[in-house]
Amino acid sequence: MSEAYFPVGPGLGPEENFLSLDDILMSQEKLPSRAEAALPRLAAVLGKGAGAGQGNCLPEGSKLEIPLWLAKGLYDHKRRILSVELPKTYKEGWRTVFSADANVVDLHKMGPYYYGFGFQLLNFDNPENPEIAQTILQLGIYSFLLSLMWARRTSRPGPFIYNEHLLTVFAASWTPPKIPITKTPLH
C-alpha cells in the first residue's frame, strides 16, 4: 500500500529542500527589511499598493515585511537592492535571555522554525552572524541534552548509566568553541 505523501526531511544545508513541507512553511516566515533601491511592480504583490508611488513602484527606503524566499531572491550583497534586519528573536536582547536560561523560553511559540530560520539568516550579510550561529548551536545542544534527560527519565533502565546531575550542570554551563564564520554569504 502506498502513502499519499512520503515524508521528506527538512534541508540541512544553506539551501531549503522544497520537497519538505517544513522547509516550505519556514520559507514563508516574514523577515523585516528595507528597500535600498526603488522596486518597480512589487507594491501590489506585497500589498503596499496604496502607499506606493507611480507605477506600483516601492520607493527607496520603504520598510517591508517579506517572506524569506523573496528576501533571498532580492538580496544581493554587491548591488544593495534590499537590506535585511534581524527579527526580534535573533537580536542581542533575546540572545542574552537564551544564554542566561534557555528553559524559560518556548522557542516553538516564538517561531516554530527557530533553528532552520536562524540558519537561513546566515545567508545575509550581518555583523551579528557569528553570535547568531553560536546561539543556535548552544540552544540546539542544550535542547538535545534536555530531551536526552527527559527520555532517560521516562524509559526503562537502559544499558548505559550516567549522572543526571552532571548532565544538568553540563547543559547549563557548556559553551561550544567559537565557530569561524566567513563574511561571505552561504549561497
Coordinates of C-alpha atoms in Angstrom, one line a residue:
M1 CA 0.0 0.0 0.0
S2 CA 1.4 3.4 -0.9
E3 CA 1.1 6.5 1.1
A4 CA -0.4 9.7 -0.4
Y5 CA 2.5 11.7 0.9
F6 CA 6.0 10.4 1.5
P7 CA 7.6 12.5 4.3
V8 CA 10.7 14.4 3.3
G9 CA 13.0 15.8 5.9
P10 CA 14.0 19.4 6.0
G11 CA 17.1 20.6 4.3
L12 CA 20.2 20.6 6.5
G13 CA 22.4 22.9 4.4
P14 CA 22.2 26.6 3.5
E15 CA 19.5 25.9 0.9
E16 CA 16.0 24.7 1.7
N17 CA 14.6 21.5 0.5
F18 CA 11.4 22.4 -1.4
L19 CA 10.1 18.9 -1.3
S20 CA 9.8 19.3 2.5
L21 CA 6.7 20.8 3.9
D22 CA 8.6 22.1 6.9
D23 CA 11.0 24.0 4.6
I24 CA 8.2 25.4 2.5
L25 CA 6.4 26.7 5.6
M26 CA 9.7 28.0 7.0
S27 CA 10.4 30.0 3.8
Q28 CA 7.1 31.8 4.3
E29 CA 8.2 33.3 7.6
K30 CA 8.3 37.1 7.4
L31 CA 11.6 39.0 7.5
P32 CA 11.9 42.7 8.3
S33 CA 13.8 44.5 5.6
R34 CA 14.2 47.8 3.9
A35 CA 14.3 48.6 0.1
E36 CA 17.7 50.2 -0.7
A37 CA 16.6 50.9 -4.3
A38 CA 13.2 51.6 -5.9
L39 CA 11.4 48.2 -6.5
P40 CA 9.2 48.5 -9.6
R41 CA 6.0 46.5 -9.8
L42 CA 6.3 45.0 -6.3
A43 CA 3.9 47.2 -4.4
A44 CA 0.8 45.3 -5.4
V45 CA 2.5 41.9 -4.8
L46 CA 3.5 43.0 -1.3
G47 CA 0.1 44.6 -0.5
K48 CA 1.5 48.1 -0.4
G49 CA -0.4 49.4 -3.4
A50 CA -1.9 52.4 -1.6
G51 CA 1.4 53.7 -0.3
A52 CA 3.4 53.1 -3.5
G53 CA 4.4 55.8 -5.9
Q54 CA 3.9 55.9 -9.6
G55 CA 3.5 52.6 -11.5
N56 CA 3.3 50.3 -8.4
C57 CA 6.9 51.2 -7.5
L58 CA 8.1 50.8 -3.9
P59 CA 10.3 53.9 -3.2
E60 CA 13.8 53.6 -1.8
G61 CA 13.8 53.3 2.0
S62 CA 10.4 51.6 2.3
K63 CA 10.2 49.2 5.3
L64 CA 8.9 45.8 4.3
E65 CA 7.9 42.5 5.9
I66 CA 8.6 40.0 3.2
P67 CA 8.8 36.2 3.2
L68 CA 12.3 34.6 3.5
W69 CA 12.2 33.2 -0.1
L70 CA 11.6 36.6 -1.6
A71 CA 14.3 38.2 0.6
K72 CA 16.8 35.6 -0.5
G73 CA 15.8 36.2 -4.2
L74 CA 16.1 40.0 -3.9
Y75 CA 19.2 40.2 -1.7
D76 CA 22.5 40.8 -3.4
H77 CA 25.4 42.0 -1.2
K78 CA 27.1 43.7 -4.2
R79 CA 24.1 45.6 -5.6
R80 CA 22.3 46.5 -2.4
I81 CA 18.7 46.2 -3.6
L82 CA 17.5 45.1 -0.1
S83 CA 18.9 45.3 3.4
V84 CA 17.6 42.7 5.9
E85 CA 17.1 43.4 9.5
L86 CA 17.1 40.7 12.2
P87 CA 13.8 39.5 13.6
K88 CA 13.5 40.4 17.3
T89 CA 14.0 36.8 18.5
Y90 CA 17.5 36.8 17.0
K91 CA 18.6 40.2 18.3
E92 CA 21.1 40.7 21.1
G93 CA 18.4 41.1 23.9
W94 CA 16.9 37.7 23.2
R95 CA 20.4 36.1 22.8
T96 CA 21.2 37.3 26.3
V97 CA 18.0 35.7 27.6
F98 CA 18.8 32.4 25.9
S99 CA 22.4 32.4 27.3
A100 CA 21.1 33.2 30.8
D101 CA 18.4 30.4 30.9
A102 CA 17.0 28.8 27.9
N103 CA 14.4 26.9 29.9
V104 CA 12.2 30.0 30.3
V105 CA 11.6 30.5 26.6
D106 CA 9.3 28.4 24.4
L107 CA 11.0 28.5 21.1
H108 CA 8.1 26.9 19.3
K109 CA 5.9 29.9 20.3
M110 CA 8.5 32.4 19.2
G111 CA 8.8 30.7 15.8
P112 CA 8.1 27.1 15.0
Y113 CA 11.2 27.0 12.7
Y114 CA 13.6 28.8 15.0
Y115 CA 16.7 26.8 14.2
G116 CA 16.1 26.5 10.4
F117 CA 15.1 30.1 10.0
G118 CA 18.1 31.3 12.0
F119 CA 20.4 29.2 9.9
Q120 CA 18.9 30.8 6.8
L121 CA 19.5 34.3 8.3
L122 CA 23.2 33.5 7.9
N123 CA 22.8 33.9 4.1
F124 CA 22.6 37.7 4.6
D125 CA 25.5 40.0 5.5
N126 CA 25.1 40.9 9.1
P127 CA 27.8 41.7 11.6
E128 CA 25.9 39.6 14.2
N129 CA 26.1 36.3 12.2
P130 CA 28.8 34.7 14.4
E131 CA 26.7 35.4 17.5
I132 CA 23.5 34.1 15.9
A133 CA 25.3 30.9 14.8
Q134 CA 26.8 30.5 18.3
T135 CA 23.4 30.9 19.9
I136 CA 21.6 28.5 17.6
L137 CA 24.3 25.9 18.2
Q138 CA 24.2 26.3 22.0
L139 CA 20.4 26.1 22.1
G140 CA 20.4 23.0 19.8
I141 CA 22.9 21.2 22.1
Y142 CA 21.0 22.3 25.2
S143 CA 17.7 21.1 23.9
F144 CA 19.2 17.9 22.8
L145 CA 20.7 17.2 26.3
L146 CA 17.4 18.1 27.9
S147 CA 15.5 15.7 25.6
L148 CA 18.0 13.0 26.4
M149 CA 17.4 13.5 30.1
W150 CA 13.6 13.5 29.6
A151 CA 13.8 10.3 27.5
R152 CA 16.0 8.7 30.2
R153 CA 13.6 9.5 32.9
T154 CA 10.6 8.2 31.1
S155 CA 12.1 4.9 29.8
R156 CA 13.1 1.7 31.4
P157 CA 16.6 1.4 32.7
G158 CA 18.9 1.0 29.7
P159 CA 22.3 -0.3 29.0
F160 CA 24.1 2.9 29.9
I161 CA 24.3 4.8 33.1
Y162 CA 25.1 8.5 33.5
N163 CA 25.0 11.0 36.2
E164 CA 21.8 13.1 35.7
H165 CA 23.2 16.0 37.9
L166 CA 26.4 16.1 35.8
L167 CA 24.3 16.3 32.6
T168 CA 22.2 19.2 34.0
V169 CA 25.4 21.1 35.0
F170 CA 26.9 20.4 31.6
A171 CA 23.8 21.6 29.8
A172 CA 23.6 24.8 31.8
S173 CA 27.3 25.8 31.7
W174 CA 28.7 24.4 28.5
T175 CA 29.7 26.8 25.7
P176 CA 30.9 25.4 22.4
P177 CA 34.1 26.6 20.8
K178 CA 33.9 29.7 18.6
I179 CA 32.9 28.9 15.1
P180 CA 34.8 30.6 12.3
I181 CA 32.2 32.4 10.2
T182 CA 33.2 34.0 6.9
K183 CA 31.8 37.3 5.9
T184 CA 30.6 35.9 2.5
P185 CA 27.1 34.7 2.2
L186 CA 26.4 30.9 2.0
H187 CA 24.7 30.8 -1.4

